[in-house]
XYZ file of N, CA and C in Angstrom:
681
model
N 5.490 -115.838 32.993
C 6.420 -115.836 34.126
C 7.357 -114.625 34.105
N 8.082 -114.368 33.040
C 8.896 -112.775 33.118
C 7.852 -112.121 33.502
N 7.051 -111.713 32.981
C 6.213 -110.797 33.133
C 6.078 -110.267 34.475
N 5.703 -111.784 35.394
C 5.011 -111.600 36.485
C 6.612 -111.051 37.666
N 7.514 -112.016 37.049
C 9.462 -111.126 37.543
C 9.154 -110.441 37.455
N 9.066 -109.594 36.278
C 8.937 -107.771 36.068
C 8.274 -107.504 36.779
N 7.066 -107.631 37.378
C 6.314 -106.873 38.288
C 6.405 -106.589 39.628
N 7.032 -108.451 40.106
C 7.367 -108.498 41.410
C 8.745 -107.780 42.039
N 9.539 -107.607 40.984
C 10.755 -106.698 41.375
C 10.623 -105.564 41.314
N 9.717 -104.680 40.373
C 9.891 -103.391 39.991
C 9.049 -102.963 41.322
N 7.442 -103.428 41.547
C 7.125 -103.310 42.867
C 8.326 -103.503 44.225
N 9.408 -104.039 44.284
C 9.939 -104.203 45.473
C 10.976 -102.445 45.666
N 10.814 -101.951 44.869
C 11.404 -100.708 44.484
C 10.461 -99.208 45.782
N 11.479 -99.507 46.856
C 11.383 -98.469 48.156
C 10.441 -96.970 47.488
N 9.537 -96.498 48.066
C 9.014 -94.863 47.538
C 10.084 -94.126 48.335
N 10.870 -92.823 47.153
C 11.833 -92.161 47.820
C 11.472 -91.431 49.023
N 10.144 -91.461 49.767
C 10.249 -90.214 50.695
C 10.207 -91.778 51.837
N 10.429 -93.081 51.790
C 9.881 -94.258 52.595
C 11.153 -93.986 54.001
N 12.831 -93.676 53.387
C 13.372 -93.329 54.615
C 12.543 -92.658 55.763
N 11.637 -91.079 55.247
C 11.290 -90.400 56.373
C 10.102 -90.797 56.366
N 9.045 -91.833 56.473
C 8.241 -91.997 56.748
C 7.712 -92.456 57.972
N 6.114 -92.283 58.342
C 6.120 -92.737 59.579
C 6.454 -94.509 59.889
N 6.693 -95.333 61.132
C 7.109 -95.696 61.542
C 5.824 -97.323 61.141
N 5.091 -96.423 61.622
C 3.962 -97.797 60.957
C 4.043 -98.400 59.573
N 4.093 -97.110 58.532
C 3.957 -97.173 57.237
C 5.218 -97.655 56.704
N 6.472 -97.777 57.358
C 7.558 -98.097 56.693
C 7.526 -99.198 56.879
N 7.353 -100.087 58.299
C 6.994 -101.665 58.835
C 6.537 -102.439 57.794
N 4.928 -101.626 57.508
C 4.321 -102.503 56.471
C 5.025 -102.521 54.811
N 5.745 -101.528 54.466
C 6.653 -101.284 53.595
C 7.942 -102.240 53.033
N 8.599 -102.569 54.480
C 9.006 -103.710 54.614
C 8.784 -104.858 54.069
N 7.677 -105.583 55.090
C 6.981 -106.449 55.282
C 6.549 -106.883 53.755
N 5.653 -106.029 53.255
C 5.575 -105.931 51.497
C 6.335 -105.894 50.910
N 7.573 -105.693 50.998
C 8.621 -106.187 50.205
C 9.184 -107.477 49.882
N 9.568 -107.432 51.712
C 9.833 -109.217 51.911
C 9.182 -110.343 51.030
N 7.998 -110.119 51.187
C 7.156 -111.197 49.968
C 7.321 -110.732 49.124
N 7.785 -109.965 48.754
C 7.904 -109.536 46.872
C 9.265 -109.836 46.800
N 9.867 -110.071 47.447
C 10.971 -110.544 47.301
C 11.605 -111.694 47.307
N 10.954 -112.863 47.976
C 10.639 -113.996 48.130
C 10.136 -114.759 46.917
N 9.003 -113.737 46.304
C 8.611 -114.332 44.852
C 9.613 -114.119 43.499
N 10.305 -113.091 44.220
C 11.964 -113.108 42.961
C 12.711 -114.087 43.012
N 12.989 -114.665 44.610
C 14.348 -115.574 44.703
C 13.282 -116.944 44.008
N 12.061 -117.385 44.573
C 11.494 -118.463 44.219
C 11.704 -118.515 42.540
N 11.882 -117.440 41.688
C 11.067 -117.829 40.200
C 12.308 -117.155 39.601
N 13.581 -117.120 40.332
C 15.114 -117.128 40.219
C 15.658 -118.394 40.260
N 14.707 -119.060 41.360
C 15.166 -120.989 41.558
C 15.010 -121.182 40.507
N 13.799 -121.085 39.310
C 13.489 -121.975 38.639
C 13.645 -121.634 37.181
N 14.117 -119.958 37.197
C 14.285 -119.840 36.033
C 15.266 -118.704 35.893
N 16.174 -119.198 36.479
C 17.202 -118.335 36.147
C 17.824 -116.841 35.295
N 17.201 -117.828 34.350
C 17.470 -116.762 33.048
C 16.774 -115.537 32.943
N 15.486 -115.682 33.232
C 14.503 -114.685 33.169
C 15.325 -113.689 34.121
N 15.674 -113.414 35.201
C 16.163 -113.124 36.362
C 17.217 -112.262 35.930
N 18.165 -112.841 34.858
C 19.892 -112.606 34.512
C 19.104 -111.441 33.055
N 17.880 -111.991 32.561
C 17.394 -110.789 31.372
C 16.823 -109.686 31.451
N 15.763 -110.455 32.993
C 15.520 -108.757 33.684
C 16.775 -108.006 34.053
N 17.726 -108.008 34.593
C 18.687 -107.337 35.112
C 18.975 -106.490 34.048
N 19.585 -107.427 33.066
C 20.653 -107.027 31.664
C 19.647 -105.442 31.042
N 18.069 -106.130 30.795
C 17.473 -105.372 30.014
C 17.108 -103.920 30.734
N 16.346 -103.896 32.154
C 15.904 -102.995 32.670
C 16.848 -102.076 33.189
N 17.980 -102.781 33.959
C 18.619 -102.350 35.531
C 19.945 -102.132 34.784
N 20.422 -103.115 34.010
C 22.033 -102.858 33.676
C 22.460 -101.654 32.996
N 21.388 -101.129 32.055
C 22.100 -99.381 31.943
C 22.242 -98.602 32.857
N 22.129 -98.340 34.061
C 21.810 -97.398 35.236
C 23.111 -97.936 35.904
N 23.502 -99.044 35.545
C 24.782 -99.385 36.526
C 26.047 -98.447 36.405
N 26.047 -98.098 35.338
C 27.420 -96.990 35.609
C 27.291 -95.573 36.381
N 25.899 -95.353 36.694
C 25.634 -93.730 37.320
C 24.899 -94.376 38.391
N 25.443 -95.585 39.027
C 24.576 -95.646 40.307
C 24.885 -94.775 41.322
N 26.214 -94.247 41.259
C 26.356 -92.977 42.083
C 25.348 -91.755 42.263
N 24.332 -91.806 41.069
C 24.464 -90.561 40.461
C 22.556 -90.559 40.731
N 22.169 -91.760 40.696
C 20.551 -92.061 40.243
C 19.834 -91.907 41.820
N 18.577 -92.111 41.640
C 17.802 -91.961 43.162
C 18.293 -93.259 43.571
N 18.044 -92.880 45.196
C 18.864 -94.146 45.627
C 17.828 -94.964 45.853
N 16.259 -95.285 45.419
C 15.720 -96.248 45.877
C 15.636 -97.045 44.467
N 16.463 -96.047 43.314
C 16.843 -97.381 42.006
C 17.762 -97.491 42.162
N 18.998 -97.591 42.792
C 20.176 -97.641 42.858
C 20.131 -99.220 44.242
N 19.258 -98.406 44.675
C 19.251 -99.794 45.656
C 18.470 -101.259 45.739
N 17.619 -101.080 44.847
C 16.640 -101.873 44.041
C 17.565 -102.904 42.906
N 18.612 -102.174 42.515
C 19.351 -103.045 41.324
C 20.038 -103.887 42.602
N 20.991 -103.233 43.143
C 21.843 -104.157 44.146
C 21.452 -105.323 44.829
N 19.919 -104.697 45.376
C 19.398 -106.170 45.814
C 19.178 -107.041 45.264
N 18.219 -106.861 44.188
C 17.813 -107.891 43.118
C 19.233 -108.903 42.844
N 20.259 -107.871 42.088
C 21.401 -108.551 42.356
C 21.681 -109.512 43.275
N 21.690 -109.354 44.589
C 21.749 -110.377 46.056
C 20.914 -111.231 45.784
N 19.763 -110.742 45.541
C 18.653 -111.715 45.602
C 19.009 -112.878 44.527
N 19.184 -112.730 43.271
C 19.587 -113.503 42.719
C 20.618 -115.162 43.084
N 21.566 -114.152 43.987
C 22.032 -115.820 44.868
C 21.464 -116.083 45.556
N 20.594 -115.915 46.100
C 19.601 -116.546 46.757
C 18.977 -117.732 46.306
N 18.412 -116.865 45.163
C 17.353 -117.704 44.039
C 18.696 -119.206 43.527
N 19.730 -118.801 43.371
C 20.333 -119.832 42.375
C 21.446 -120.959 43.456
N 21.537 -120.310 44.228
C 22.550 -121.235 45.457
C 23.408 -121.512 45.531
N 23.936 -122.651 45.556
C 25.077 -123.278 46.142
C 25.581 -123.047 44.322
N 24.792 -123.356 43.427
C 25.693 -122.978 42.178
C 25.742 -121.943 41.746
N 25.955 -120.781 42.441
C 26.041 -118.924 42.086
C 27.428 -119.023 41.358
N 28.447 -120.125 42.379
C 29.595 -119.955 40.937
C 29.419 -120.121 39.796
N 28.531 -120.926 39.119
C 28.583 -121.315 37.614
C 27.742 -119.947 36.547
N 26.620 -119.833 37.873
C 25.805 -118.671 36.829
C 26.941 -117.324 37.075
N 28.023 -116.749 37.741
C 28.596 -115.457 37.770
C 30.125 -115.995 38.099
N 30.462 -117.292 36.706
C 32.044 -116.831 36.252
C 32.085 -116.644 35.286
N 33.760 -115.939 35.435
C 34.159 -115.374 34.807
C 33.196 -115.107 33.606
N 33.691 -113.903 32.496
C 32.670 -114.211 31.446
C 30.962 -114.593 30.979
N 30.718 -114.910 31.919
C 29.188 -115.001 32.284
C 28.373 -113.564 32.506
N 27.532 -113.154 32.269
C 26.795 -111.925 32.279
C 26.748 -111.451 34.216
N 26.220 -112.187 34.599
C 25.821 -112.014 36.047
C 27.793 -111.529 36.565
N 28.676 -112.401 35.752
C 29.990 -112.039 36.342
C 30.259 -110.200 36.052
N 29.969 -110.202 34.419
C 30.021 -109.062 34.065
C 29.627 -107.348 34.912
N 28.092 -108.156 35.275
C 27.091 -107.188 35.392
C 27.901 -106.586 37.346
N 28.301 -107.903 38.196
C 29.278 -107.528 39.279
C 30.369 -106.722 39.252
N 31.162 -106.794 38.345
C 32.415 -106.146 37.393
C 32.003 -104.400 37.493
N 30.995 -104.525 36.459
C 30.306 -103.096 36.022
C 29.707 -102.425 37.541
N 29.207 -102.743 38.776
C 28.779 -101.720 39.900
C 30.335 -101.973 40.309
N 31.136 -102.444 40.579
C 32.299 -102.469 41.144
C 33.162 -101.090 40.659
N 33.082 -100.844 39.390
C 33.758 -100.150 38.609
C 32.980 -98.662 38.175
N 31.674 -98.958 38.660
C 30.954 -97.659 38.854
C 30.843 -96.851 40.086
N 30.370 -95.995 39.989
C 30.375 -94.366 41.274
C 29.628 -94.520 42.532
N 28.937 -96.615 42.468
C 27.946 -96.525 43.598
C 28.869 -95.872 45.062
N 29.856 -95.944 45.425
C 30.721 -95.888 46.510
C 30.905 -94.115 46.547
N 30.232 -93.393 45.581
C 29.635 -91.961 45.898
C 28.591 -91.618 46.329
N 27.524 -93.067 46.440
C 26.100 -92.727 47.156
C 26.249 -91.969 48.330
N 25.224 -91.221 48.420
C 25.584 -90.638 50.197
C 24.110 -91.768 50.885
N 23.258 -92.576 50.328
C 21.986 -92.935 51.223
C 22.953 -94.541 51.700
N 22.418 -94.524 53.123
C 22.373 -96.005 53.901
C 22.696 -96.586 53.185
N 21.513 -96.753 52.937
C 20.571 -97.745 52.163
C 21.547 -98.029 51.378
N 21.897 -97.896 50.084
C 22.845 -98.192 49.191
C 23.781 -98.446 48.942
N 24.493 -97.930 50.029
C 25.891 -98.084 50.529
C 26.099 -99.754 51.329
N 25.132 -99.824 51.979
C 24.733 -101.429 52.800
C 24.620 -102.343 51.709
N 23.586 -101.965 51.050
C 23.753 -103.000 49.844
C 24.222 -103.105 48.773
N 25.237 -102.226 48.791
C 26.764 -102.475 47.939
C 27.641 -103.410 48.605
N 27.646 -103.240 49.869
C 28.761 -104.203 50.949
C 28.106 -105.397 50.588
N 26.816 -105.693 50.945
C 26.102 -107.067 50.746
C 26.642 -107.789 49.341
N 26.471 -107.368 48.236
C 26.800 -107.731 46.846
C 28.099 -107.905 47.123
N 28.862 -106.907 47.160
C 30.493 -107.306 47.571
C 31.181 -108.459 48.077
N 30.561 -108.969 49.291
C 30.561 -109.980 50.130
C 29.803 -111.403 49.356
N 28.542 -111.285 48.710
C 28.236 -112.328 48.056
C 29.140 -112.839 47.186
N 29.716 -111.683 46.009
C 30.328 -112.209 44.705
C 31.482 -112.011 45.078
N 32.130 -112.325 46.634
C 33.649 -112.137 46.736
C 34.400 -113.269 45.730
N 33.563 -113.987 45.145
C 34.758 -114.781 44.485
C 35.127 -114.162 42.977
N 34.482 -113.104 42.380
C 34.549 -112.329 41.436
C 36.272 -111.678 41.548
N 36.327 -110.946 42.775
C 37.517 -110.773 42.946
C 38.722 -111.808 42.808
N 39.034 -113.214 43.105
C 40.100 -113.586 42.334
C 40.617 -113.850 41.057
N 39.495 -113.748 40.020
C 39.942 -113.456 38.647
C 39.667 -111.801 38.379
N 38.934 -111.140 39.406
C 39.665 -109.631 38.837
C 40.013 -109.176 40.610
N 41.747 -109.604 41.031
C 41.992 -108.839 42.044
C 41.943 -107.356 42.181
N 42.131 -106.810 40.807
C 42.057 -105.201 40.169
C 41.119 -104.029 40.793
N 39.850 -105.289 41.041
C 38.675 -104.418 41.573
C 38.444 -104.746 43.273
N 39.832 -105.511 43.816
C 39.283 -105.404 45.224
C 40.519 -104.268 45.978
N 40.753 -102.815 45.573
C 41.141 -102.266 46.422
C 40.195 -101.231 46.492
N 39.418 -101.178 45.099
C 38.714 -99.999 45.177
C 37.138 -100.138 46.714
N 37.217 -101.517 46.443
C 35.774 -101.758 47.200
C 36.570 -101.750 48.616
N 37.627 -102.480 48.962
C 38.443 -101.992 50.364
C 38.571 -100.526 50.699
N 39.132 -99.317 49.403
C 38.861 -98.334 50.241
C 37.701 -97.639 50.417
N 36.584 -98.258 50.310
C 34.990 -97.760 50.371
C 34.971 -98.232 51.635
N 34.613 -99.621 52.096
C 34.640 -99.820 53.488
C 35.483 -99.129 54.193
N 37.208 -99.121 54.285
C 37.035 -98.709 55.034
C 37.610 -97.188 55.154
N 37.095 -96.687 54.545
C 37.198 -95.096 54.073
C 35.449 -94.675 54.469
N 35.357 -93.310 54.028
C 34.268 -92.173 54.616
C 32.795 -93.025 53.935
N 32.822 -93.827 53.647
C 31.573 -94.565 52.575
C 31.199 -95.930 53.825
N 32.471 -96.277 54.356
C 32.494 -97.757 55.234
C 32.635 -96.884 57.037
N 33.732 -97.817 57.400
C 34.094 -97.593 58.666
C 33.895 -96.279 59.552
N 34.448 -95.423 58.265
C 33.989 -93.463 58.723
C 33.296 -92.856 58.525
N 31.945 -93.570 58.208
C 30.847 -92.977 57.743
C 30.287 -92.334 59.248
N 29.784 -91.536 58.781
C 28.788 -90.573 59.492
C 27.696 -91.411 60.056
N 27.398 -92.360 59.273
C 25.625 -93.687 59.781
C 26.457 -94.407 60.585
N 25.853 -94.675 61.600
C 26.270 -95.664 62.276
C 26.293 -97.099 61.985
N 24.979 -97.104 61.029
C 24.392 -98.319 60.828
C 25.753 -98.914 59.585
N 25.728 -98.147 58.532
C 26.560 -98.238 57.454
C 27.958 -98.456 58.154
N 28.319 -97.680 59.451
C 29.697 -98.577 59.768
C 29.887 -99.369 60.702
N 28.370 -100.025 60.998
C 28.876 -101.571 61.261
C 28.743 -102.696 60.313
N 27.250 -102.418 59.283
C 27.924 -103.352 58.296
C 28.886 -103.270 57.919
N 29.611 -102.034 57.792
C 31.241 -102.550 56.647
C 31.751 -103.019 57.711
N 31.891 -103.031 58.832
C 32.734 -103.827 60.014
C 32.217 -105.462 59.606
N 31.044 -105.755 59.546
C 31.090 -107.272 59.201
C 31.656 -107.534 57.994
N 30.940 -106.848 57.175
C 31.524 -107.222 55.889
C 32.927 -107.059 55.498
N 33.617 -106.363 56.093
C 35.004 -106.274 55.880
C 35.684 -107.588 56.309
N 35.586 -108.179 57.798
C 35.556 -109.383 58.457
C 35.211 -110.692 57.363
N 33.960 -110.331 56.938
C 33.610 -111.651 55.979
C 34.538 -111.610 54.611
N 35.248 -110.841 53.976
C 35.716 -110.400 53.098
C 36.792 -111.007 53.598
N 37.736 -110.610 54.091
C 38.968 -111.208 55.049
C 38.727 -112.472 55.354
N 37.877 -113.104 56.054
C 37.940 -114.469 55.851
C 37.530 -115.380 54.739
N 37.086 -114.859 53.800
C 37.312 -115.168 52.211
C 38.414 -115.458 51.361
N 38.613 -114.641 51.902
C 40.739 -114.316 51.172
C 41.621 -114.974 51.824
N 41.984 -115.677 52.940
C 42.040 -116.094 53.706
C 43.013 -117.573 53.300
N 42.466 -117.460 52.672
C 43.641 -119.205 51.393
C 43.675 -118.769 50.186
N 43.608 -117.450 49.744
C 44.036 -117.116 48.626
C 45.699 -115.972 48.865
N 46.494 -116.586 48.508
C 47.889 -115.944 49.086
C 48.027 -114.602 48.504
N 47.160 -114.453 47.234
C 48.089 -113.400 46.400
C 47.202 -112.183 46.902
N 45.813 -112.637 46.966
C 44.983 -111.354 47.438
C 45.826 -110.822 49.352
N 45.840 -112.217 49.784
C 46.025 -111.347 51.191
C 47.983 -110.920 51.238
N 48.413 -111.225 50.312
C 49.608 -110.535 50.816
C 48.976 -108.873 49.976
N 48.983 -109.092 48.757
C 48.847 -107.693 48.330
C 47.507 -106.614 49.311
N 46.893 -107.080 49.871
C 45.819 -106.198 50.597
C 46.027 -106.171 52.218
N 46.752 -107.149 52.838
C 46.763 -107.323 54.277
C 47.476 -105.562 54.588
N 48.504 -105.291 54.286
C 49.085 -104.065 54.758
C 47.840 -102.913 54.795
N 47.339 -102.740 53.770
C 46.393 -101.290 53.307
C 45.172 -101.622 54.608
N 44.620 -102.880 54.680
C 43.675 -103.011 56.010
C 43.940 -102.747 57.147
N 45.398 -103.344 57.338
C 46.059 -103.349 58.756
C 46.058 -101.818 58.553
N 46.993 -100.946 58.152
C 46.851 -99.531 58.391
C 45.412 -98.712 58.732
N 44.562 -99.264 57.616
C 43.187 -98.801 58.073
C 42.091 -98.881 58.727
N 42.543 -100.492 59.545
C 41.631 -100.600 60.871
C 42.650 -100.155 62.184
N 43.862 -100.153 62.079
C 44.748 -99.876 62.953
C 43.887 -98.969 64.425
N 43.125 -97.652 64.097
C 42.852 -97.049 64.967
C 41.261 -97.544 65.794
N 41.065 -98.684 65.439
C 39.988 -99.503 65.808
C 40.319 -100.503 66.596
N 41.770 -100.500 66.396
C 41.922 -101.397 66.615
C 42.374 -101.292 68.432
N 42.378 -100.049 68.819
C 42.377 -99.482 70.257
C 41.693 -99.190 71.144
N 42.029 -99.786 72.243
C 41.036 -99.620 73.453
C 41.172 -98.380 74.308
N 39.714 -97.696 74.239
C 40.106 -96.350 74.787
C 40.287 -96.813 76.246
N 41.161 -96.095 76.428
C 41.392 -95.610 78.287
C 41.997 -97.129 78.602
N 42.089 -97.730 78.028
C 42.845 -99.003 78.433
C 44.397 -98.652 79.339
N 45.052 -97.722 78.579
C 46.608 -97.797 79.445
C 46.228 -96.650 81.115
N 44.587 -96.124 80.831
C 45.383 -95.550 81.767
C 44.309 -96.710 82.832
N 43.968 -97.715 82.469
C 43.548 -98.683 83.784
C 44.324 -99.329 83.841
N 46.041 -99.843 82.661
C 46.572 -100.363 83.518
C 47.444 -99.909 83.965
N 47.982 -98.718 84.155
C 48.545 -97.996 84.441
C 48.291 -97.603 86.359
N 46.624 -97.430 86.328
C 46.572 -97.285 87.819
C 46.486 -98.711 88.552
N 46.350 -99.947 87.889
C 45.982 -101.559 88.622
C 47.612 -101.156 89.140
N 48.606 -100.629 88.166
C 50.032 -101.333 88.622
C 50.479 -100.252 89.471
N 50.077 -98.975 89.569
C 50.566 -98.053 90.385
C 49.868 -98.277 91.610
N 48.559 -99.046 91.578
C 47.571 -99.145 92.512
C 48.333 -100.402 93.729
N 48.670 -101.749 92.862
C 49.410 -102.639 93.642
C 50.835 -102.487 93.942
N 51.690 -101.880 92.985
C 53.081 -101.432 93.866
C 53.059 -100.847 95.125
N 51.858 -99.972 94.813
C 51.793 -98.676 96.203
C 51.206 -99.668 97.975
N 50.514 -100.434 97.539
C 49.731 -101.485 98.717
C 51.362 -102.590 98.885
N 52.170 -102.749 98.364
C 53.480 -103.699 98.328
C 54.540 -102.833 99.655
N 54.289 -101.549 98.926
C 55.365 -100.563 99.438
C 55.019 -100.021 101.164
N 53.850 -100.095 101.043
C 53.206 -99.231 102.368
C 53.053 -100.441 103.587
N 53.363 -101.639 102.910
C 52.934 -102.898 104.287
C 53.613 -102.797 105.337
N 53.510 -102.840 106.497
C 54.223 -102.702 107.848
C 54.661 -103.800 108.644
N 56.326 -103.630 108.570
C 56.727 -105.233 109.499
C 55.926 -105.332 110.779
N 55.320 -106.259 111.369
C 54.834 -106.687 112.444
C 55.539 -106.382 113.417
């Protein structure tokens, strides 16, 4: 059974030229993943461990230069990572607290250079992990400003991909409503968000439509003619 883990994950591992590929070949690329990925979360249901040893043994040295590595291993760890709650469920708290390896191994990309990737790809599924193990952050609040100013800094919200800044738009949202009954995270973080969605938070050309509705109906008030 590891064995057959090892194979089915290391196969789910993107070919670096798969971004520019043609359009057919990436579909089926996909598609072949999906089931290889499916056979991780399934034999994650049932055996956890294998899952938490592949990580530790293969993937967990590379975690401190995920900034630094090709991004289709950089993005290959992250998922697997995700994938993992998948595989384990409604009890992801027990396998990644505190002290627990899977807690650890969240800790360690948090605290590494992934948020220097320049690919999509990696950057998306850093937000994804983020958002899964948001409960990592209330025993280390330490590590949730750094992942706030990734979203919404030149990595999140101001990224250049479009795609990359609408996930951090959800994921920022899902993050926030996480925190949400935890007092200490949202007083200490509410200000730094509010400042940094602030200019999102505006509707273009808005004043000058209402600007002409009200110059538009004073002027029809003013011009009416007594009978």
């Amino acid at each position: 059974a590891p064995a057959l883990l090892e194979t089915a994950a290391t196969r789910m591992q993107y070919p670096e030229e798969w971004f520019e590929s043609e359009e057919e070949a990436a579909a089926y690329e996909t598609e072949y993943r999906a089931k290889l990925q499916k056979v991780v979360v399934n034999m994650t249901r049932i055996l956890p461990g294998s899952t938490l040893a592949l990580l530790g043994a293969v993937f967990a040295p590379r975690i401190a230069h995920l900034g630094e590595v090709a991004w289709n291993e950089a993005e290959l760890l992250l998922t697997l990572v995700y994938a993992f709650g998948d595989g384990v469920g409604a009890v992801l708290h027990e396998h990644a607290s505190p002290g627990s390896d899977m807690f650890e191994m969240v800790c360690a990309i948090h605290a590494s250079s992934v948020t220097s990737h320049s690919h999509p790809l990696v950057l998306t599924a850093y937000f994804d992990v983020a958002v899964r193990y948001h409960h990592v952050f209330h025993a280390r609040p330490d590590l949730l400003p750094r992942v706030l100013e990734a979203m919404i800094g030149g990595s999140g919200l101001r990224s250049g991909d479009a795609h990359v800044r609408a996930r951090a738009s959800y994921v920022l949202l899902r993050l926030v409503t996480a925190f949400r009954d935890d007092e200490a995270l949202t007083r200490d973080n509410a200000g730094y968000i509010l400042d940094g969605v602030q200019e999102f938070l505006h509707i273009p050309f808005a004043s000058v439509f209402i600007e002409a509705g009200a110059s538009g109906g004073g002027g029809g008030g003013d011009s009416k003619e007594e009978p």
